[in-house]
Amino acid sequence: MIIKSTDPKSSDKLENIVIIGNGGRENALAWAIQKNELIKKIYVLPGNAGSKKINKSARLSLDLNNIEELIKKLKYLKIDLVVIGPETPLAKGLGDVLRKNNFNVFGPGPDGAKLESSKSWAKEFMKGAKIPTANFWKVKSLEEAKEIIFTSPNPLVVKADGLASGKGVFVPETKEESLKATEEIFKGKFGNAGEIVVLEEKIEGPEVSVFALCDGRKYVLLPTAQDHKRLNDKDEGPNTGGMGAYSPTPLITKPILERIIKEIIEPTIDALLRKNIDYRGVLYFGLMITKSGPKVIEYNCRFGDPECQTIMPLMDKDFVFLLQKCALGKLIGNETIEMSDKFSGCVIATSKGYPLDYKIGFPINFGNIDLEDCQIFDSGTSLNSNGKVITDGGRVLSIVCQGKNFDTVFEKAYKNLKEISFEGIFYRKDIGHQVRKNNQLKNN
Ligand code: AMP
Ligand code: GLY
């Protein structure tokens, strides 16, 4: 990547960074940031077992709800930039609290995070700004929902309004299924997140992820990506947080990207500005490329996981300046990211049973891993009392590789996966099937 812009002024010191979060996304961000020689220390709060593989890094153990202690510690550590990874602290307002205490923060306030934390708010936002998205109804009772579900020509998608760790969306085959899902949400399946339900017209097309780094007014686009949300090969099984990804996606051709910019990205940033929302962070557009053009399926106020792990190796050492510029409100707007000529792909190794119930605490064994153009980012890992890396989440490891074409990328990723073992390890065998010529990889 080449950032064609002047680097931040020397007065904008950038030595000590804290990254908040404990997943593969934060591990990949730390890895990309440590490449910059100006950075002296990267603190991850709380990080995971993978943090120790990051140069210049240290883990912090602090309670994010104890704001006084947090601020005291960050001041003591002379933190120049805070990068907030996950949606929950963003939705709770951590970004603004830290900004009020004079920290430079990459991550929107709770007003901007509402794009993710309230689906009904996001849908009304899109409607107001004429941003293409599926038609919707916001409902507060089962009776109201029943009427809409049974008078609609087709079964409607059902969504809990609030944050539900990616589990709050139900895509039905029949109207009865829509009703059942609505009933479950109103009965409290997702707690407060389900006090309001959004019913949505079902739309069709491939899904892509687009990320805009935003400083409140201006933005820079990262390479596009395609996630694999379903658990099993052939895109079957339940929705997950993401089982793998690749970047860039050829689905976003130049003309489609131009439409996405004109019809979705710029109207979103303009509408945020009209609402006086100073959005400093990443705007994640989950899009569907339908027959009538790109439409927004969802917004997120953070980097996608595993898209982030996939994209970070394509960035050069100046990537961190972009985060700083967003936090400072100092993007020039003409920063262009020139992709390296490489492609990147990621396969997630999960615990058996994910995304439902799974066990943790199994030792992870690494064999002969080829680390040339490959990274193993830790998603859900920790260290046991003997210092051994053990599983500590549903998504355990992100195996990421780069190459001149996607066949090479995924051959390397799957070869490395064969060298990794833990009890119950599970992963999809067909990540990147959309872009691999050699679809059935040998020896998988
Ligand atoms: P979300 O959490 O909003 O991204 O939704 C999870 C998944 O549900 C998406 O990735 C889509 O595959 C699917 N989905 C969400 N909304 C719709 C819709 N209106 N029509 C069809 N599929 C949808
Ligand atoms: N990979 C999808 C997400 O992060 O929500």
Short mmCIF file of C-alpha atoms in Angstrom, two decimals, residues 58-403:
data_model
loop_
_atom_site.label_atom_id
_atom_site.label_comp_id
_atom_site.label_asym_id
_atom_site.label_seq_id
_atom_site.Cartn_x
_atom_site.Cartn_y
_atom_site.Cartn_z
CA ALA A 58 2.28 -5.51 26.03
CA ARG A 59 -1.05 -6.61 27.38
CA LEU A 60 -3.09 -4.50 29.78
CA SER A 61 -5.54 -5.87 32.24
CA LEU A 62 -8.02 -3.12 33.08
CA ASP A 63 -11.76 -2.93 33.58
CA LEU A 64 -13.26 -0.86 30.75
CA ASN A 65 -16.13 0.09 33.04
CA ASN A 66 -13.77 1.64 35.56
CA ILE A 67 -13.27 4.82 33.56
CA GLU A 68 -11.31 6.66 36.23
CA GLU A 69 -8.68 3.91 36.48
CA LEU A 70 -8.57 3.52 32.71
CA ILE A 71 -7.92 7.19 32.10
CA LYS A 72 -5.32 7.33 34.83
CA LYS A 73 -3.43 4.39 33.32
CA LEU A 74 -3.64 5.65 29.72
CA LYS A 75 -2.34 9.04 30.82
CA TYR A 76 0.49 7.40 32.73
CA LEU A 77 1.39 5.37 29.62
CA LYS A 78 1.35 8.57 27.52
CA ILE A 79 -0.99 7.06 24.95
CA ASP A 80 -1.04 8.99 21.67
CA LEU A 81 -3.78 7.01 19.95
CA VAL A 82 -6.56 4.73 21.16
CA VAL A 83 -8.02 2.26 18.66
CA ILE A 84 -11.29 0.69 19.79
CA GLY A 85 -11.94 -2.65 18.07
CA PRO A 86 -15.33 -4.08 19.15
CA GLU A 87 -18.82 -2.59 18.89
CA THR A 88 -19.87 -2.93 22.53
CA PRO A 89 -17.50 -0.36 24.07
CA LEU A 90 -18.17 1.92 21.08
CA ALA A 91 -21.94 1.67 21.56
CA LYS A 92 -21.48 2.32 25.29
CA GLY A 93 -19.70 5.59 24.52
CA LEU A 94 -16.09 4.80 25.41
CA GLY A 95 -14.84 6.74 22.36
CA ASP A 96 -16.40 10.02 23.49
CA VAL A 97 -15.44 9.54 27.14
CA LEU A 98 -11.79 9.19 26.12
CA ARG A 99 -12.00 12.10 23.68
CA LYS A 100 -13.40 14.31 26.46
CA ASN A 101 -10.28 13.37 28.42
CA ASN A 102 -8.06 14.58 25.59
CA PHE A 103 -7.17 11.25 24.00
CA ASN A 104 -7.07 10.83 20.24
CA VAL A 105 -9.48 8.02 19.52
CA PHE A 106 -10.08 5.93 16.43
CA GLY A 107 -13.70 4.83 16.90
CA PRO A 108 -17.00 6.71 16.73
CA GLY A 109 -19.04 7.97 19.66
CA PRO A 110 -22.30 6.27 20.68
CA ASP A 111 -24.22 8.48 18.24
CA GLY A 112 -22.26 7.12 15.24
CA ALA A 113 -22.14 3.60 16.70
CA LYS A 114 -25.96 3.63 16.56
CA LEU A 115 -25.58 2.67 12.91
CA GLU A 116 -24.75 -0.76 14.33
CA SER A 117 -26.33 -0.76 17.78
CA SER A 118 -29.86 -0.03 16.53
CA LYS A 119 -30.96 -1.63 13.29
CA SER A 120 -34.21 0.39 13.24
CA TRP A 121 -32.25 3.62 13.69
CA ALA A 122 -29.91 2.61 10.85
CA LYS A 123 -32.85 1.77 8.57
CA GLU A 124 -34.52 5.11 9.27
CA PHE A 125 -31.19 6.84 8.72
CA MET A 126 -30.90 5.16 5.29
CA LYS A 127 -34.48 5.96 4.40
CA GLY A 128 -33.94 9.62 5.28
CA ALA A 129 -30.78 9.77 3.17
CA LYS A 130 -32.28 7.75 0.29
CA ILE A 131 -29.57 5.12 0.61
CA PRO A 132 -30.52 1.87 -1.18
CA THR A 133 -31.53 -0.85 1.27
CA ALA A 134 -34.29 -3.45 1.66
CA ASN A 135 -37.77 -2.13 2.56
CA PHE A 136 -38.52 -2.47 6.26
CA TRP A 137 -41.03 -2.18 9.06
CA LYS A 138 -40.18 -1.34 12.66
CA VAL A 139 -42.48 -3.23 15.02
CA LYS A 140 -43.02 -3.20 18.77
CA SER A 141 -45.52 -6.02 19.24
CA LEU A 142 -46.29 -9.47 17.91
CA GLU A 143 -49.76 -8.37 16.72
CA GLU A 144 -48.24 -5.56 14.67
CA ALA A 145 -45.67 -8.00 13.23
CA LYS A 146 -48.31 -10.65 12.39
CA GLU A 147 -50.31 -8.21 10.31
CA ILE A 148 -47.23 -7.14 8.31
CA ILE A 149 -45.84 -10.66 7.90
CA PHE A 150 -49.08 -12.12 6.54
CA THR A 151 -49.97 -9.23 4.25
CA SER A 152 -46.50 -9.23 2.64
CA PRO A 153 -46.17 -11.17 -0.62
CA ASN A 154 -43.01 -13.01 0.58
CA PRO A 155 -41.54 -14.16 3.93
CA LEU A 156 -39.81 -11.26 5.71
CA VAL A 157 -36.34 -11.27 7.28
CA VAL A 158 -36.54 -10.77 11.07
CA LYS A 159 -33.96 -8.74 13.01
CA ALA A 160 -33.59 -7.91 16.68
CA ASP A 161 -33.00 -4.18 16.90
CA GLY A 162 -29.98 -4.13 19.22
CA LEU A 163 -26.57 -5.79 19.48
CA ALA A 164 -26.86 -9.59 19.50
CA SER A 165 -23.30 -10.74 18.64
CA GLY A 166 -24.28 -11.37 15.02
CA LYS A 167 -27.02 -13.81 16.04
CA GLY A 168 -30.02 -11.50 15.93
CA VAL A 169 -30.93 -11.96 12.25
CA PHE A 170 -33.23 -14.67 10.96
CA VAL A 171 -33.71 -15.32 7.23
CA PRO A 172 -36.87 -17.45 6.84
CA GLU A 173 -38.26 -19.67 4.11
CA THR A 174 -41.91 -19.26 5.16
CA LYS A 175 -44.12 -16.62 6.79
CA GLU A 176 -44.71 -18.97 9.73
CA GLU A 177 -40.95 -19.08 10.32
CA SER A 178 -40.87 -15.25 10.29
CA LEU A 179 -43.61 -15.15 12.88
CA LYS A 180 -41.91 -17.75 15.07
CA ALA A 181 -38.60 -15.85 14.99
CA THR A 182 -40.39 -12.59 15.86
CA GLU A 183 -42.17 -14.27 18.76
CA GLU A 184 -38.89 -15.64 20.13
CA ILE A 185 -37.27 -12.21 19.97
CA PHE A 186 -40.20 -10.53 21.74
CA LYS A 187 -40.08 -13.28 24.37
CA GLY A 188 -36.59 -12.14 25.26
CA LYS A 189 -34.20 -14.35 23.27
CA PHE A 190 -31.81 -11.39 22.98
CA GLY A 191 -32.83 -9.50 26.11
CA ASN A 192 -33.23 -5.72 25.66
CA ALA A 193 -31.82 -6.00 22.14
CA GLY A 194 -35.17 -7.50 21.11
CA GLU A 195 -37.61 -4.90 22.43
CA ILE A 196 -37.97 -3.67 18.87
CA VAL A 197 -37.99 -5.94 15.81
CA VAL A 198 -37.17 -4.92 12.27
CA LEU A 199 -38.94 -6.85 9.53
CA GLU A 200 -37.27 -6.62 6.18
CA GLU A 201 -37.96 -7.50 2.60
CA LYS A 202 -35.68 -10.38 1.58
CA ILE A 203 -33.20 -9.34 -1.09
CA GLU A 204 -30.80 -11.47 -3.09
CA GLY A 205 -27.26 -11.30 -4.39
CA PRO A 206 -23.67 -11.85 -3.33
CA GLU A 207 -22.50 -10.04 -0.20
CA VAL A 208 -19.40 -7.88 0.06
CA SER A 209 -17.75 -5.81 2.78
CA VAL A 210 -16.51 -2.29 2.16
CA PHE A 211 -14.57 -0.28 4.73
CA ALA A 212 -14.17 3.49 4.79
CA LEU A 213 -11.77 5.05 7.26
CA CYS A 214 -13.49 8.26 8.20
CA ASP A 215 -12.35 11.42 10.01
CA GLY A 216 -15.82 12.92 10.36
CA ARG A 217 -15.80 14.56 6.94
CA LYS A 218 -13.42 12.80 4.64
CA TYR A 219 -12.74 9.17 4.05
CA VAL A 220 -10.30 6.64 2.56
CA LEU A 221 -11.39 3.26 1.27
CA LEU A 222 -9.62 0.06 2.22
CA PRO A 223 -9.42 -2.93 -0.13
CA THR A 224 -12.79 -4.68 -0.46
CA ALA A 225 -13.43 -8.13 0.97
CA GLN A 226 -15.87 -10.98 0.93
CA ASP A 227 -16.76 -12.77 4.16
CA HIS A 228 -18.16 -16.32 4.50
CA LYS A 229 -20.89 -16.07 7.10
CA ARG A 230 -22.31 -19.59 7.01
CA LEU A 231 -20.74 -22.32 9.12
CA ASN A 232 -20.42 -25.06 6.50
CA ASP A 233 -19.06 -25.59 3.00
CA LYS A 234 -21.29 -24.51 0.11
CA ASP A 235 -22.55 -21.65 2.29
CA GLU A 236 -24.78 -23.96 4.29
CA GLY A 237 -25.60 -24.10 7.98
CA PRO A 238 -26.15 -21.33 10.53
CA ASN A 239 -24.79 -17.81 10.33
CA THR A 240 -21.55 -17.20 12.23
CA GLY A 241 -19.36 -14.17 12.91
CA GLY A 242 -17.42 -15.18 9.78
CA MET A 243 -15.57 -18.38 8.81
CA GLY A 244 -13.11 -16.88 6.36
CA ALA A 245 -12.63 -14.07 3.88
CA TYR A 246 -10.65 -12.94 0.90
CA SER A 247 -9.55 -9.59 -0.42
CA PRO A 248 -9.97 -7.82 -2.77
CA THR A 249 -13.18 -9.13 -4.25
CA PRO A 250 -13.55 -9.08 -8.03
CA LEU A 251 -17.31 -8.71 -7.48
CA ILE A 252 -16.70 -5.04 -6.91
CA THR A 253 -15.75 -3.88 -10.35
CA LYS A 254 -14.83 -0.26 -10.98
CA PRO A 255 -18.34 0.74 -12.12
CA ILE A 256 -19.91 -1.00 -9.12
CA LEU A 257 -17.48 0.72 -6.78
CA GLU A 258 -18.38 4.05 -8.34
CA ARG A 259 -22.06 3.34 -7.65
CA ILE A 260 -21.27 2.26 -4.08
CA ILE A 261 -19.39 5.51 -3.50
CA LYS A 262 -22.03 7.73 -5.07
CA GLU A 263 -25.16 5.99 -3.81
CA ILE A 264 -24.02 4.68 -0.44
CA ILE A 265 -20.71 5.88 1.01
CA GLU A 266 -20.91 9.59 0.31
CA PRO A 267 -24.62 9.88 1.20
CA THR A 268 -23.88 8.08 4.49
CA ILE A 269 -21.09 10.47 5.44
CA ASP A 270 -23.18 13.49 4.37
CA ALA A 271 -26.15 12.27 6.40
CA LEU A 272 -23.95 11.75 9.48
CA LEU A 273 -22.69 15.31 9.10
CA ARG A 274 -26.24 16.66 8.78
CA LYS A 275 -27.00 14.95 12.08
CA ASN A 276 -23.91 16.56 13.63
CA ILE A 277 -22.30 13.16 14.13
CA ASP A 278 -18.54 13.50 14.07
CA TYR A 279 -17.73 9.95 12.95
CA ARG A 280 -14.05 9.18 13.50
CA GLY A 281 -13.45 5.54 12.83
CA VAL A 282 -14.23 2.87 10.33
CA LEU A 283 -17.57 2.70 8.58
CA TYR A 284 -18.23 -0.88 7.58
CA PHE A 285 -20.76 -1.31 4.80
CA GLY A 286 -22.20 -4.82 4.56
CA LEU A 287 -23.59 -4.78 1.05
CA MET A 288 -25.55 -7.04 -1.23
CA ILE A 289 -24.99 -6.65 -4.95
CA THR A 290 -28.56 -7.15 -6.18
CA LYS A 291 -29.83 -7.13 -9.77
CA SER A 292 -30.87 -3.52 -9.31
CA GLY A 293 -27.52 -2.50 -7.81
CA PRO A 294 -25.70 -2.43 -4.46
CA LYS A 295 -27.85 -2.24 -1.33
CA VAL A 296 -26.90 -1.93 2.34
CA ILE A 297 -27.63 -5.03 4.41
CA GLU A 298 -26.07 -3.57 7.53
CA TYR A 299 -23.70 -0.98 8.84
CA ASN A 300 -21.08 -1.75 11.45
CA CYS A 301 -19.11 0.81 13.40
CA ARG A 302 -15.89 -1.28 13.51
CA PHE A 303 -13.66 -3.42 11.33
CA GLY A 304 -15.13 -6.74 10.22
CA ASP A 305 -13.70 -9.92 11.64
CA PRO A 306 -12.24 -11.85 9.70
CA GLU A 307 -12.11 -9.19 7.00
CA CYS A 308 -9.67 -7.14 9.08
CA GLN A 309 -7.22 -10.04 9.45
CA THR A 310 -7.44 -10.51 5.67
CA ILE A 311 -6.87 -6.88 4.73
CA MET A 312 -4.15 -5.88 7.24
CA PRO A 313 -1.33 -7.81 5.49
CA LEU A 314 -2.04 -5.77 2.35
CA MET A 315 -1.29 -2.52 4.18
CA ASP A 316 2.16 -1.03 4.43
CA LYS A 317 3.76 0.45 7.54
CA ASP A 318 2.06 3.83 7.04
CA PHE A 319 -1.38 2.40 7.68
CA VAL A 320 -1.25 3.61 11.27
CA PHE A 321 -1.06 7.23 10.07
CA LEU A 322 -4.48 6.82 8.52
CA LEU A 323 -5.92 5.76 11.87
CA GLN A 324 -4.25 8.73 13.53
CA LYS A 325 -5.50 11.14 10.89
CA CYS A 326 -9.05 9.87 11.33
CA ALA A 327 -8.78 10.31 15.10
CA LEU A 328 -7.45 13.86 14.65
CA GLY A 329 -9.98 14.81 11.96
CA LYS A 330 -7.07 15.44 9.61
CA LEU A 331 -7.58 13.26 6.57
CA ILE A 332 -6.69 15.21 3.49
CA GLY A 333 -9.13 13.20 1.43
CA ASN A 334 -6.71 12.51 -1.38
CA GLU A 335 -4.94 9.68 0.39
CA THR A 336 -5.07 6.77 -1.96
CA ILE A 337 -4.25 3.28 -0.95
CA GLU A 338 -2.41 1.48 -3.66
CA MET A 339 -2.79 -2.21 -3.19
CA SER A 340 0.22 -4.40 -3.33
CA ASP A 341 -0.16 -6.76 -6.28
CA LYS A 342 -0.99 -9.53 -3.83
CA PHE A 343 -4.24 -11.15 -2.90
CA SER A 344 -5.06 -12.17 0.63
CA GLY A 345 -7.23 -14.87 2.15
CA CYS A 346 -8.14 -16.03 5.63
CA VAL A 347 -9.52 -19.29 6.99
CA ILE A 348 -10.86 -19.40 10.54
CA ALA A 349 -10.28 -22.45 12.71
CA THR A 350 -13.12 -22.83 15.19
CA SER A 351 -14.00 -24.90 18.24
CA LYS A 352 -16.37 -27.81 17.62
CA GLY A 353 -19.94 -26.65 18.23
CA TYR A 354 -19.41 -22.98 17.34
CA PRO A 355 -21.55 -20.85 16.83
CA LEU A 356 -23.65 -22.59 19.50
CA ASP A 357 -22.13 -24.33 22.52
CA TYR A 358 -18.45 -25.23 22.49
CA LYS A 359 -15.76 -26.17 24.97
CA ILE A 360 -12.57 -24.22 25.60
CA GLY A 361 -9.23 -24.94 27.25
CA PHE A 362 -7.74 -27.40 24.73
CA PRO A 363 -4.01 -27.11 24.02
CA ILE A 364 -3.15 -25.91 20.52
CA ASN A 365 -0.28 -27.61 18.73
CA PHE A 366 1.58 -26.00 15.89
CA GLY A 367 3.64 -28.13 13.50
CA ASN A 368 5.78 -26.95 10.66
CA ILE A 369 4.10 -23.65 9.72
CA ASP A 370 5.34 -21.87 6.61
CA LEU A 371 5.29 -18.21 7.61
CA GLU A 372 6.36 -16.79 4.28
CA ASP A 373 3.52 -14.48 3.30
CA CYS A 374 1.43 -16.12 6.02
CA GLN A 375 0.28 -14.99 9.43
CA ILE A 376 -1.45 -16.86 12.19
CA PHE A 377 -3.56 -14.35 14.11
CA ASP A 378 -5.05 -15.46 17.41
CA SER A 379 -8.80 -15.01 17.64
CA GLY A 380 -9.87 -16.85 20.79
CA THR A 381 -6.79 -18.08 22.65
CA SER A 382 -5.23 -17.74 26.08
CA LEU A 383 -2.26 -19.11 27.98
CA ASN A 384 -2.65 -21.80 30.63
CA SER A 385 -0.65 -21.83 33.85
CA ASN A 386 2.24 -23.59 32.07
CA GLY A 387 2.39 -20.91 29.39
CA LYS A 388 0.86 -23.20 26.76
CA VAL A 389 -1.52 -21.68 24.20
CA ILE A 390 -5.05 -23.03 24.65
CA THR A 391 -8.38 -22.50 22.95
CA ASP A 392 -10.47 -19.77 24.54
CA GLY A 393 -13.29 -18.96 22.14
CA GLY A 394 -15.54 -20.13 19.35
CA ARG A 395 -13.29 -18.72 16.67
CA VAL A 396 -9.79 -19.74 17.70
CA LEU A 397 -7.24 -18.90 15.00
CA SER A 398 -7.16 -16.90 11.77
CA ILE A 399 -4.86 -18.41 9.17
CA VAL A 400 -4.06 -15.67 6.65
CA CYS A 401 -1.93 -15.95 3.51
CA GLN A 402 -1.02 -13.76 0.56
CA GLY A 403 -0.04 -14.63 -2.96
#
